[in-house]
Amino acid sequence: MSDIKKAKVYFTDFRCEMDESPVKKLQRLLKTAGMDKIDMEGKFVAIKMHFGELGNMSYLRPNYAKAVADLVKECGGKPFLTDCNTLYPGSRKNAIEHLYCAWENGFTPMTVGCPVIIGDGLKGTDDIAVPVEGGEYIQEAKIGRAVMDADIFISLTHFKGHELTGFGGTIKNIGMGCGSRAGKKDQHHNGKPVIDPENCRGCRLCMRECANDGLAFDEGRKVMTIDEAHCVGCGRCIGACNFDAIHFGQDAAVKELNCRMAEYTKAVVAGRDNFHISLVCDISPVCDCHSGNDVPILPDIGMFASFDPLALDQACVDACLRQTPLPNSQLTEQMAGHDFHDHHDHFENTTPNSEYKTCLAHAEKIGLGTKEYELITVK
């Protein structure tokens, strides 16, 4: 174990002197970690983050995004905040609704100091196929084109719990978040889409996106149907539907989801400068994709940064597992149950059907990074 080269992960807590704000402390952390040493002069810099679903209040404040964007501009870069559209119904399933959601949650060019660009276009169909070197589940990842057009990639993550993957950290923010709607389907689902005839308006817009004759219009009922013989399950029809009439019905197993997510992350970061930031605060039990949020399960811990996304996730997990669960939270409620089985893990105890160790192990296996790290504390 001593022969393994450890990644450097930088950490600072949220304690601040009277004359220093948390955002200034974040910028100091990033400079100490070496983000400002990246050659950004005249380059496009994607800052990937989650803008929060409407109604959710646990997402990161726009102030932190501005701190990162300002540092990029200080280094001569051209930053933009980005995320890709969601696969499921909600406030972020197309670029127009996604931008309105981002604006309502406080992410505007005026508040964050840079543009907000939805990475996979208007309907989530503007993507590019990116080879995954060493991929076992994904040969080509479908990544939002704007994300891949950037010269430099930075992730800004709200580290929290997640109902499927145990926690939502850097790998999930990048892998799942940067996938187009078809890319998210690749990770989340097996099989082919289904159409709800009650929601179908018969507009036929989905047929424009289908390149495989996988859709057939029922003239009698005036609704679209799936032609099972020709449908390849790409999911592009989902992005084309404005009425939430098309969805996938067969979910991938959690462990397979974890592996696919790690491979998508590798596709995003490989071959270009990248840097990663994770804020471990407001640690809600489930994802910021929900239109609401429960109270935190753990106390606020601090801010972490690294050039290695896997080491960063591992460091954040380890820091969380050292904490005492907060009272009157989903975690302590689960622990008080009469049939409680202790997994000796805060995230699995919060949502017992979740699992994250597969993701970290597979990420290391495919060369995304290392789980071995040196934690460097910045005062």
mmCIF file of C-alpha atoms in Angstrom:
data_model
loop_
_atom_site.group_PDB
_atom_site.id
_atom_site.type_symbol
_atom_site.label_atom_id
_atom_site.label_comp_id
_atom_site.label_asym_id
_atom_site.label_seq_id
_atom_site.Cartn_x
_atom_site.Cartn_y
_atom_site.Cartn_z
ATOM 1 C CA MET A 1 0.000 0.000 0.000
ATOM 2 C CA SER A 2 2.916 2.349 0.718
ATOM 3 C CA ASP A 3 4.015 2.111 -2.951
ATOM 4 C CA ILE A 4 0.734 3.583 -4.200
ATOM 5 C CA LYS A 5 1.013 7.235 -5.151
ATOM 6 C CA LYS A 6 -1.553 9.128 -3.120
ATOM 7 C CA ALA A 7 -3.619 11.929 -4.598
ATOM 8 C CA LYS A 8 -3.653 15.260 -2.815
ATOM 9 C CA VAL A 9 -7.012 16.389 -1.462
ATOM 10 C CA TYR A 10 -7.216 19.844 0.096
ATOM 11 C CA PHE A 11 -9.670 20.633 2.876
ATOM 12 C CA THR A 12 -10.890 23.575 4.895
ATOM 13 C CA ASP A 13 -13.801 23.866 7.282
ATOM 14 C CA PHE A 14 -16.502 26.533 7.235
ATOM 15 C CA ARG A 15 -15.081 28.471 10.200
ATOM 16 C CA CYS A 16 -14.242 32.046 9.194
ATOM 17 C CA GLU A 17 -12.704 35.077 10.833
ATOM 18 C CA MET A 18 -14.901 38.156 11.134
ATOM 19 C CA ASP A 19 -13.385 39.742 8.030
ATOM 20 C CA GLU A 20 -13.419 36.641 5.764
ATOM 21 C CA SER A 21 -16.459 35.189 4.002
ATOM 22 C CA PRO A 22 -16.830 31.489 3.127
ATOM 23 C CA VAL A 23 -16.498 32.318 -0.584
ATOM 24 C CA LYS A 24 -13.152 34.026 -0.006
ATOM 25 C CA LYS A 25 -12.042 31.030 2.015
ATOM 26 C CA LEU A 26 -13.104 28.794 -0.864
ATOM 27 C CA GLN A 27 -10.991 30.799 -3.309
ATOM 28 C CA ARG A 28 -8.026 30.542 -0.956
ATOM 29 C CA LEU A 29 -8.520 26.773 -0.806
ATOM 30 C CA LEU A 30 -8.635 26.530 -4.610
ATOM 31 C CA LYS A 31 -5.434 28.544 -5.023
ATOM 32 C CA THR A 32 -3.660 26.432 -2.420
ATOM 33 C CA ALA A 33 -4.838 23.298 -4.242
ATOM 34 C CA GLY A 34 -3.398 24.638 -7.505
ATOM 35 C CA MET A 35 -6.474 25.399 -9.578
ATOM 36 C CA ASP A 36 -4.970 28.754 -10.556
ATOM 37 C CA LYS A 37 -1.921 26.969 -11.981
ATOM 38 C CA ILE A 38 -4.010 25.597 -14.867
ATOM 39 C CA ASP A 39 -3.353 27.504 -18.092
ATOM 40 C CA MET A 40 -6.742 29.106 -18.676
ATOM 41 C CA GLU A 41 -5.713 32.108 -20.744
ATOM 42 C CA GLY A 42 -8.329 32.656 -23.457
ATOM 43 C CA LYS A 43 -9.855 29.203 -22.929
ATOM 44 C CA PHE A 44 -13.459 28.132 -22.441
ATOM 45 C CA VAL A 45 -13.952 26.714 -18.946
ATOM 46 C CA ALA A 46 -17.026 24.632 -18.117
ATOM 47 C CA ILE A 47 -18.064 24.745 -14.464
ATOM 48 C CA LYS A 48 -20.400 21.782 -13.959
ATOM 49 C CA MET A 49 -22.864 22.076 -11.115
ATOM 50 C CA HIS A 50 -26.459 21.278 -10.148
ATOM 51 C CA PHE A 51 -28.866 24.226 -10.102
ATOM 52 C CA GLY A 52 -31.396 22.447 -7.869
ATOM 53 C CA GLU A 53 -34.925 21.416 -8.732
ATOM 54 C CA LEU A 54 -37.604 24.056 -8.101
ATOM 55 C CA GLY A 55 -38.747 23.727 -4.508
ATOM 56 C CA ASN A 56 -35.469 22.208 -3.344
ATOM 57 C CA MET A 57 -33.479 24.339 -0.897
ATOM 58 C CA SER A 58 -30.352 22.257 -0.239
ATOM 59 C CA TYR A 59 -28.445 23.003 -3.471
ATOM 60 C CA LEU A 60 -25.299 25.138 -3.332
ATOM 61 C CA ARG A 61 -25.731 28.885 -3.105
ATOM 62 C CA PRO A 62 -24.901 30.861 -6.252
ATOM 63 C CA ASN A 63 -22.245 32.719 -4.231
ATOM 64 C CA TYR A 64 -19.996 29.654 -4.379
ATOM 65 C CA ALA A 65 -20.412 29.384 -8.149
ATOM 66 C CA LYS A 66 -19.442 33.044 -8.498
ATOM 67 C CA ALA A 67 -16.322 32.467 -6.412
ATOM 68 C CA VAL A 68 -15.177 29.753 -8.817
ATOM 69 C CA ALA A 69 -16.116 31.752 -11.935
ATOM 70 C CA ASP A 70 -14.311 34.842 -10.626
ATOM 71 C CA LEU A 71 -11.140 32.839 -10.047
ATOM 72 C CA VAL A 72 -11.343 31.427 -13.567
ATOM 73 C CA LYS A 73 -11.658 34.954 -14.967
ATOM 74 C CA GLU A 74 -8.748 36.073 -12.784
ATOM 75 C CA CYS A 75 -6.715 33.351 -14.522
ATOM 76 C CA GLY A 76 -7.750 34.605 -17.969
ATOM 77 C CA GLY A 77 -10.361 31.945 -18.662
ATOM 78 C CA LYS A 78 -13.868 32.263 -20.105
ATOM 79 C CA PRO A 79 -16.122 30.456 -17.621
ATOM 80 C CA PHE A 80 -19.693 29.280 -17.998
ATOM 81 C CA LEU A 81 -21.920 27.326 -15.625
ATOM 82 C CA THR A 82 -23.450 24.232 -17.139
ATOM 83 C CA ASP A 83 -25.613 21.193 -16.526
ATOM 84 C CA CYS A 84 -27.492 18.854 -18.851
ATOM 85 C CA ASN A 85 -31.209 18.220 -19.043
ATOM 86 C CA THR A 86 -32.895 15.566 -16.931
ATOM 87 C CA LEU A 87 -34.427 12.355 -18.202
ATOM 88 C CA TYR A 88 -37.451 12.527 -15.917
ATOM 89 C CA PRO A 89 -40.302 15.075 -15.712
ATOM 90 C CA GLY A 90 -39.583 18.171 -13.662
ATOM 91 C CA SER A 91 -38.306 21.717 -14.040
ATOM 92 C CA ARG A 92 -35.082 20.847 -15.877
ATOM 93 C CA LYS A 93 -36.109 18.496 -18.710
ATOM 94 C CA ASN A 94 -35.477 21.013 -21.515
ATOM 95 C CA ALA A 95 -33.212 24.025 -21.810
ATOM 96 C CA ILE A 96 -35.931 26.670 -21.493
ATOM 97 C CA GLU A 97 -37.424 25.239 -18.295
ATOM 98 C CA HIS A 98 -33.919 24.423 -17.041
ATOM 99 C CA LEU A 99 -32.777 28.025 -17.457
ATOM 100 C CA TYR A 100 -35.898 29.384 -15.769
ATOM 101 C CA CYS A 101 -35.253 26.973 -12.906
ATOM 102 C CA ALA A 102 -31.615 28.077 -12.637
ATOM 103 C CA TRP A 103 -32.632 31.745 -12.685
ATOM 104 C CA GLU A 104 -35.339 31.266 -10.062
ATOM 105 C CA ASN A 105 -32.826 29.487 -7.843
ATOM 106 C CA GLY A 106 -30.440 32.424 -8.169
ATOM 107 C CA PHE A 107 -28.083 31.420 -10.984
ATOM 108 C CA THR A 108 -28.087 34.294 -13.456
ATOM 109 C CA PRO A 109 -25.198 35.938 -15.337
ATOM 110 C CA MET A 110 -25.490 38.903 -12.972
ATOM 111 C CA THR A 111 -25.339 36.833 -9.784
ATOM 112 C CA VAL A 112 -22.627 34.355 -10.818
ATOM 113 C CA GLY A 113 -20.621 36.568 -13.156
ATOM 114 C CA CYS A 114 -20.743 34.306 -16.199
ATOM 115 C CA PRO A 115 -23.223 32.770 -18.648
ATOM 116 C CA VAL A 116 -25.370 29.742 -17.843
ATOM 117 C CA ILE A 117 -25.401 27.248 -20.726
ATOM 118 C CA ILE A 118 -27.424 24.020 -20.814
ATOM 119 C CA GLY A 119 -24.930 21.473 -22.038
ATOM 120 C CA ASP A 120 -27.084 19.236 -24.229
ATOM 121 C CA GLY A 121 -29.229 21.818 -25.986
ATOM 122 C CA LEU A 122 -32.891 22.674 -26.136
ATOM 123 C CA LYS A 123 -34.351 19.179 -25.879
ATOM 124 C CA GLY A 124 -31.411 17.257 -24.474
ATOM 125 C CA THR A 125 -30.477 15.827 -27.869
ATOM 126 C CA ASP A 126 -27.373 17.906 -28.629
ATOM 127 C CA ASP A 127 -24.680 15.468 -27.581
ATOM 128 C CA ILE A 128 -21.431 13.982 -28.806
ATOM 129 C CA ALA A 129 -20.239 10.365 -28.621
ATOM 130 C CA VAL A 130 -17.062 10.173 -26.530
ATOM 131 C CA PRO A 131 -15.033 6.935 -26.418
ATOM 132 C CA VAL A 132 -14.493 5.424 -22.968
ATOM 133 C CA GLU A 133 -11.006 3.973 -22.768
ATOM 134 C CA GLY A 134 -11.165 0.739 -20.779
ATOM 135 C CA GLY A 135 -14.951 0.884 -20.534
ATOM 136 C CA GLU A 136 -16.632 -2.382 -19.632
ATOM 137 C CA TYR A 137 -20.230 -1.176 -19.818
ATOM 138 C CA ILE A 138 -20.016 1.897 -22.048
ATOM 139 C CA GLN A 139 -18.042 2.032 -25.276
ATOM 140 C CA GLU A 140 -19.124 5.552 -26.223
ATOM 141 C CA ALA A 141 -20.607 8.004 -23.732
ATOM 142 C CA LYS A 142 -23.229 10.472 -24.933
ATOM 143 C CA ILE A 143 -22.066 13.768 -23.399
ATOM 144 C CA GLY A 144 -23.640 17.216 -23.766
ATOM 145 C CA ARG A 145 -21.862 18.969 -26.635
ATOM 146 C CA ALA A 146 -21.198 22.234 -24.772
ATOM 147 C CA VAL A 147 -19.519 20.277 -21.970
ATOM 148 C CA MET A 148 -17.146 18.624 -24.425
ATOM 149 C CA ASP A 149 -16.561 21.821 -26.408
ATOM 150 C CA ALA A 150 -14.979 23.417 -23.337
ATOM 151 C CA ASP A 151 -11.176 23.430 -23.159
ATOM 152 C CA ILE A 152 -11.091 22.966 -19.397
ATOM 153 C CA PHE A 153 -13.535 21.184 -17.117
ATOM 154 C CA ILE A 154 -14.232 22.073 -13.471
ATOM 155 C CA SER A 155 -16.833 20.364 -11.286
ATOM 156 C CA LEU A 156 -18.493 22.112 -8.348
ATOM 157 C CA THR A 157 -20.429 19.561 -6.316
ATOM 158 C CA HIS A 158 -22.872 19.635 -3.438
ATOM 159 C CA PHE A 159 -22.007 16.459 -1.547
ATOM 160 C CA LYS A 160 -25.141 14.871 -0.071
ATOM 161 C CA GLY A 161 -26.997 11.582 0.276
ATOM 162 C CA HIS A 162 -28.704 9.787 -2.592
ATOM 163 C CA GLU A 163 -31.519 7.270 -2.622
ATOM 164 C CA LEU A 164 -29.821 4.959 -5.165
ATOM 165 C CA THR A 165 -26.089 5.635 -5.213
ATOM 166 C CA GLY A 166 -25.694 6.197 -1.463
ATOM 167 C CA PHE A 167 -24.284 9.669 -1.912
ATOM 168 C CA GLY A 168 -24.253 12.263 -4.658
ATOM 169 C CA GLY A 169 -20.656 13.379 -5.045
ATOM 170 C CA THR A 170 -18.192 14.397 -7.723
ATOM 171 C CA ILE A 171 -18.465 11.271 -9.869
ATOM 172 C CA LYS A 172 -22.244 11.466 -9.926
ATOM 173 C CA ASN A 173 -22.200 15.208 -10.635
ATOM 174 C CA ILE A 174 -19.932 14.611 -13.627
ATOM 175 C CA GLY A 175 -20.968 11.208 -14.952
ATOM 176 C CA MET A 176 -24.718 11.430 -14.628
ATOM 177 C CA GLY A 177 -24.881 15.204 -14.825
ATOM 178 C CA CYS A 178 -22.911 15.586 -18.062
ATOM 179 C CA GLY A 179 -24.768 12.839 -19.887
ATOM 180 C CA SER A 180 -27.360 14.050 -22.371
ATOM 181 C CA ARG A 181 -30.863 12.681 -21.959
ATOM 182 C CA ALA A 182 -29.797 9.682 -24.068
ATOM 183 C CA GLY A 183 -26.655 9.440 -21.962
ATOM 184 C CA LYS A 184 -28.638 9.385 -18.747
ATOM 185 C CA LYS A 185 -30.729 6.589 -20.236
ATOM 186 C CA ASP A 186 -27.510 4.655 -20.925
ATOM 187 C CA GLN A 187 -26.626 4.832 -17.257
ATOM 188 C CA HIS A 188 -30.011 4.564 -15.574
ATOM 189 C CA HIS A 189 -32.008 2.170 -17.694
ATOM 190 C CA ASN A 190 -31.992 -1.097 -19.556
ATOM 191 C CA GLY A 191 -34.474 -1.917 -22.283
ATOM 192 C CA LYS A 192 -36.675 0.306 -24.431
ATOM 193 C CA PRO A 193 -39.015 3.237 -23.777
ATOM 194 C CA VAL A 194 -42.753 2.998 -23.303
ATOM 195 C CA ILE A 195 -45.418 5.532 -24.299
ATOM 196 C CA ASP A 196 -48.312 6.613 -22.086
ATOM 197 C CA PRO A 197 -51.244 6.971 -24.506
ATOM 198 C CA GLU A 198 -53.077 9.294 -22.086
ATOM 199 C CA ASN A 199 -50.261 11.851 -22.255
ATOM 200 C CA CYS A 200 -49.495 11.473 -25.958
ATOM 201 C CA ARG A 201 -50.860 14.380 -28.011
ATOM 202 C CA GLY A 202 -50.188 12.757 -31.380
ATOM 203 C CA CYS A 203 -47.912 15.636 -32.407
ATOM 204 C CA ARG A 204 -45.324 13.256 -33.936
ATOM 205 C CA LEU A 205 -42.385 15.467 -32.914
ATOM 206 C CA CYS A 206 -40.657 12.401 -31.503
ATOM 207 C CA MET A 207 -40.537 10.815 -34.968
ATOM 208 C CA ARG A 208 -38.121 13.521 -36.117
ATOM 209 C CA GLU A 209 -35.538 12.278 -33.621
ATOM 210 C CA CYS A 210 -35.889 8.555 -34.367
ATOM 211 C CA ALA A 211 -33.312 7.300 -36.855
ATOM 212 C CA ASN A 212 -34.263 3.623 -36.636
ATOM 213 C CA ASP A 213 -37.982 3.484 -37.487
ATOM 214 C CA GLY A 214 -38.579 2.644 -33.846
ATOM 215 C CA LEU A 215 -41.822 4.643 -33.659
ATOM 216 C CA ALA A 216 -45.156 3.898 -35.317
ATOM 217 C CA PHE A 217 -48.166 6.216 -35.274
ATOM 218 C CA ASP A 218 -51.523 4.593 -34.540
ATOM 219 C CA GLU A 219 -53.872 6.429 -36.906
ATOM 220 C CA GLY A 220 -56.944 4.971 -35.269
ATOM 221 C CA ARG A 221 -56.155 6.107 -31.730
ATOM 222 C CA LYS A 222 -54.046 9.103 -32.848
ATOM 223 C CA VAL A 223 -51.202 8.179 -30.507
ATOM 224 C CA MET A 224 -47.567 7.144 -30.981
ATOM 225 C CA THR A 225 -46.414 3.591 -30.260
ATOM 226 C CA ILE A 226 -43.043 1.842 -29.989
ATOM 227 C CA ASP A 227 -42.057 -0.518 -32.793
ATOM 228 C CA GLU A 228 -40.208 -3.107 -30.703
ATOM 229 C CA ALA A 229 -38.622 -4.711 -33.771
ATOM 230 C CA HIS A 230 -36.777 -1.544 -34.773
ATOM 231 C CA CYS A 231 -36.375 0.487 -31.535
ATOM 232 C CA VAL A 232 -32.775 0.439 -30.282
ATOM 233 C CA GLY A 233 -33.566 2.120 -26.944
ATOM 234 C CA CYS A 234 -31.510 5.271 -27.585
ATOM 235 C CA GLY A 235 -33.959 7.495 -25.696
ATOM 236 C CA ARG A 236 -33.892 10.437 -28.113
ATOM 237 C CA CYS A 237 -37.687 10.314 -28.424
ATOM 238 C CA ILE A 238 -37.889 11.104 -24.700
ATOM 239 C CA GLY A 239 -36.000 14.347 -25.238
ATOM 240 C CA ALA A 240 -38.272 15.268 -28.145
ATOM 241 C CA CYS A 241 -41.532 14.837 -26.207
ATOM 242 C CA ASN A 242 -42.856 18.022 -24.620
ATOM 243 C CA PHE A 243 -45.671 16.227 -22.799
ATOM 244 C CA ASP A 244 -43.859 13.611 -20.654
ATOM 245 C CA ALA A 245 -45.556 10.818 -22.600
ATOM 246 C CA ILE A 246 -42.411 8.708 -23.089
ATOM 247 C CA HIS A 247 -40.307 7.122 -20.370
ATOM 248 C CA PHE A 248 -38.200 4.065 -19.586
ATOM 249 C CA GLY A 249 -39.719 1.328 -17.489
ATOM 250 C CA GLN A 250 -36.774 -0.953 -16.680
ATOM 251 C CA ASP A 251 -34.146 0.397 -14.303
ATOM 252 C CA ALA A 252 -30.553 -0.810 -14.261
ATOM 253 C CA ALA A 253 -29.338 -2.471 -11.059
ATOM 254 C CA VAL A 254 -27.625 -0.043 -8.690
ATOM 255 C CA LYS A 255 -24.197 -1.653 -8.990
ATOM 256 C CA GLU A 256 -24.357 -1.522 -12.777
ATOM 257 C CA LEU A 257 -25.544 2.090 -12.587
ATOM 258 C CA ASN A 258 -22.512 2.902 -10.429
ATOM 259 C CA CYS A 259 -20.099 1.372 -12.943
ATOM 260 C CA ARG A 260 -21.677 3.147 -15.901
ATOM 261 C CA MET A 261 -21.567 6.444 -14.017
ATOM 262 C CA ALA A 262 -17.835 6.039 -13.352
ATOM 263 C CA GLU A 263 -17.207 5.303 -17.038
ATOM 264 C CA TYR A 264 -19.186 8.369 -18.111
ATOM 265 C CA THR A 265 -17.086 10.457 -15.724
ATOM 266 C CA LYS A 266 -13.900 9.179 -17.313
ATOM 267 C CA ALA A 267 -15.230 10.131 -20.748
ATOM 268 C CA VAL A 268 -15.832 13.711 -19.582
ATOM 269 C CA VAL A 269 -12.454 14.383 -17.946
ATOM 270 C CA ALA A 270 -10.052 12.335 -20.050
ATOM 271 C CA GLY A 271 -7.578 14.220 -22.203
ATOM 272 C CA ARG A 272 -8.024 17.742 -20.865
ATOM 273 C CA ASP A 273 -7.266 19.816 -17.790
ATOM 274 C CA ASN A 274 -9.819 19.214 -15.052
ATOM 275 C CA PHE A 275 -10.260 20.174 -11.412
ATOM 276 C CA HIS A 276 -12.871 19.272 -8.810
ATOM 277 C CA ILE A 277 -14.512 20.939 -5.822
ATOM 278 C CA SER A 278 -16.920 19.393 -3.336
ATOM 279 C CA LEU A 279 -18.780 21.249 -0.587
ATOM 280 C CA VAL A 280 -19.980 18.965 2.185
ATOM 281 C CA CYS A 281 -22.809 20.927 3.725
ATOM 282 C CA ASP A 282 -26.605 20.687 4.000
ATOM 283 C CA ILE A 283 -26.139 16.929 3.676
ATOM 284 C CA SER A 284 -29.704 16.030 2.768
ATOM 285 C CA PRO A 285 -30.619 12.328 2.610
ATOM 286 C CA VAL A 286 -31.584 12.393 -1.068
ATOM 287 C CA CYS A 287 -30.631 14.170 -4.292
ATOM 288 C CA ASP A 288 -31.168 17.864 -5.098
ATOM 289 C CA CYS A 289 -33.163 16.630 -8.116
ATOM 290 C CA HIS A 290 -36.252 16.376 -5.903
ATOM 291 C CA SER A 291 -38.693 19.281 -5.613
ATOM 292 C CA GLY A 292 -38.169 19.343 -1.854
ATOM 293 C CA ASN A 293 -35.595 18.302 0.708
ATOM 294 C CA ASP A 294 -35.429 16.868 4.206
ATOM 295 C CA VAL A 295 -33.220 18.176 7.016
ATOM 296 C CA PRO A 296 -29.512 17.242 6.916
ATOM 297 C CA ILE A 297 -28.481 13.825 8.227
ATOM 298 C CA LEU A 298 -24.986 14.995 9.223
ATOM 299 C CA PRO A 299 -23.423 18.294 10.339
ATOM 300 C CA ASP A 300 -21.691 20.605 7.862
ATOM 301 C CA ILE A 301 -18.084 19.510 7.414
ATOM 302 C CA GLY A 302 -16.244 21.743 4.988
ATOM 303 C CA MET A 303 -14.880 22.332 1.495
ATOM 304 C CA PHE A 304 -12.689 19.852 -0.403
ATOM 305 C CA ALA A 305 -10.726 20.227 -3.668
ATOM 306 C CA SER A 306 -8.524 17.985 -5.779
ATOM 307 C CA PHE A 307 -7.323 17.215 -9.295
ATOM 308 C CA ASP A 308 -8.460 13.622 -8.667
ATOM 309 C CA PRO A 309 -12.285 13.158 -8.692
ATOM 310 C CA LEU A 310 -12.148 9.679 -7.150
ATOM 311 C CA ALA A 311 -9.851 10.667 -4.299
ATOM 312 C CA LEU A 312 -12.110 13.643 -3.678
ATOM 313 C CA ASP A 313 -15.210 11.453 -3.332
ATOM 314 C CA GLN A 314 -13.367 9.019 -1.076
ATOM 315 C CA ALA A 315 -12.153 11.831 1.183
ATOM 316 C CA CYS A 316 -15.664 13.283 1.463
ATOM 317 C CA VAL A 317 -17.131 9.862 2.291
ATOM 318 C CA ASP A 318 -14.501 9.245 4.966
ATOM 319 C CA ALA A 319 -15.140 12.662 6.504
ATOM 320 C CA CYS A 320 -18.883 11.970 6.617
ATOM 321 C CA LEU A 321 -18.482 8.542 8.196
ATOM 322 C CA ARG A 322 -16.551 10.118 11.064
ATOM 323 C CA GLN A 323 -19.508 12.353 11.972
ATOM 324 C CA THR A 324 -22.254 11.807 14.529
ATOM 325 C CA PRO A 325 -25.727 11.672 12.899
ATOM 326 C CA LEU A 326 -27.951 14.676 13.544
ATOM 327 C CA PRO A 327 -31.045 14.125 15.685
ATOM 328 C CA ASN A 328 -34.517 14.256 14.140
ATOM 329 C CA SER A 329 -33.210 13.300 10.694
ATOM 330 C CA GLN A 330 -34.001 10.476 8.290
ATOM 331 C CA LEU A 331 -30.802 8.754 9.390
ATOM 332 C CA THR A 332 -31.555 8.768 13.125
ATOM 333 C CA GLU A 333 -35.171 7.840 12.390
ATOM 334 C CA GLN A 334 -33.970 4.794 10.470
ATOM 335 C CA MET A 335 -31.565 3.890 13.263
ATOM 336 C CA ALA A 336 -34.370 4.031 15.838
ATOM 337 C CA GLY A 337 -36.545 1.572 13.898
ATOM 338 C CA HIS A 338 -37.318 -1.758 15.568
ATOM 339 C CA ASP A 339 -36.000 -3.727 12.576
ATOM 340 C CA PHE A 340 -32.894 -1.561 12.038
ATOM 341 C CA HIS A 341 -29.861 -3.399 10.664
ATOM 342 C CA ASP A 342 -26.614 -1.471 11.154
ATOM 343 C CA HIS A 343 -24.548 -1.300 7.954
ATOM 344 C CA HIS A 344 -21.904 0.711 9.845
ATOM 345 C CA ASP A 345 -22.236 3.314 7.123
ATOM 346 C CA HIS A 346 -24.268 6.535 7.418
ATOM 347 C CA PHE A 347 -25.365 6.536 3.788
ATOM 348 C CA GLU A 348 -26.461 2.912 3.634
ATOM 349 C CA ASN A 349 -28.160 3.304 7.008
ATOM 350 C CA THR A 350 -30.094 6.287 5.634
ATOM 351 C CA THR A 351 -31.308 4.443 2.534
ATOM 352 C CA PRO A 352 -30.603 0.713 3.019
ATOM 353 C CA ASN A 353 -31.179 -0.134 -0.654
ATOM 354 C CA SER A 354 -28.467 2.264 -1.794
ATOM 355 C CA GLU A 355 -24.856 1.329 -2.506
ATOM 356 C CA TYR A 356 -21.768 3.323 -3.486
ATOM 357 C CA LYS A 357 -18.675 1.166 -2.952
ATOM 358 C CA THR A 358 -19.037 -0.394 -6.410
ATOM 359 C CA CYS A 359 -18.730 3.044 -7.997
ATOM 360 C CA LEU A 360 -15.492 3.891 -6.207
ATOM 361 C CA ALA A 361 -13.967 0.479 -6.876
ATOM 362 C CA HIS A 362 -14.852 0.539 -10.573
ATOM 363 C CA ALA A 363 -13.601 4.115 -10.951
ATOM 364 C CA GLU A 364 -10.230 3.010 -9.633
ATOM 365 C CA LYS A 365 -10.233 -0.098 -11.826
ATOM 366 C CA ILE A 366 -10.719 1.887 -15.052
ATOM 367 C CA GLY A 367 -8.087 4.469 -14.130
ATOM 368 C CA LEU A 368 -10.286 7.425 -13.264
ATOM 369 C CA GLY A 369 -8.179 8.103 -10.178
ATOM 370 C CA THR A 370 -7.123 6.568 -6.894
ATOM 371 C CA LYS A 371 -8.884 6.015 -3.589
ATOM 372 C CA GLU A 372 -5.617 6.609 -1.769
ATOM 373 C CA TYR A 373 -5.182 10.240 -0.781
ATOM 374 C CA GLU A 374 -3.266 12.661 1.399
ATOM 375 C CA LEU A 375 -5.564 15.133 3.139
ATOM 376 C CA ILE A 376 -4.013 18.597 3.367
ATOM 377 C CA THR A 377 -5.783 21.005 5.703
ATOM 378 C CA VAL A 378 -5.891 24.674 4.801
ATOM 379 C CA LYS A 379 -6.540 27.051 7.687
#
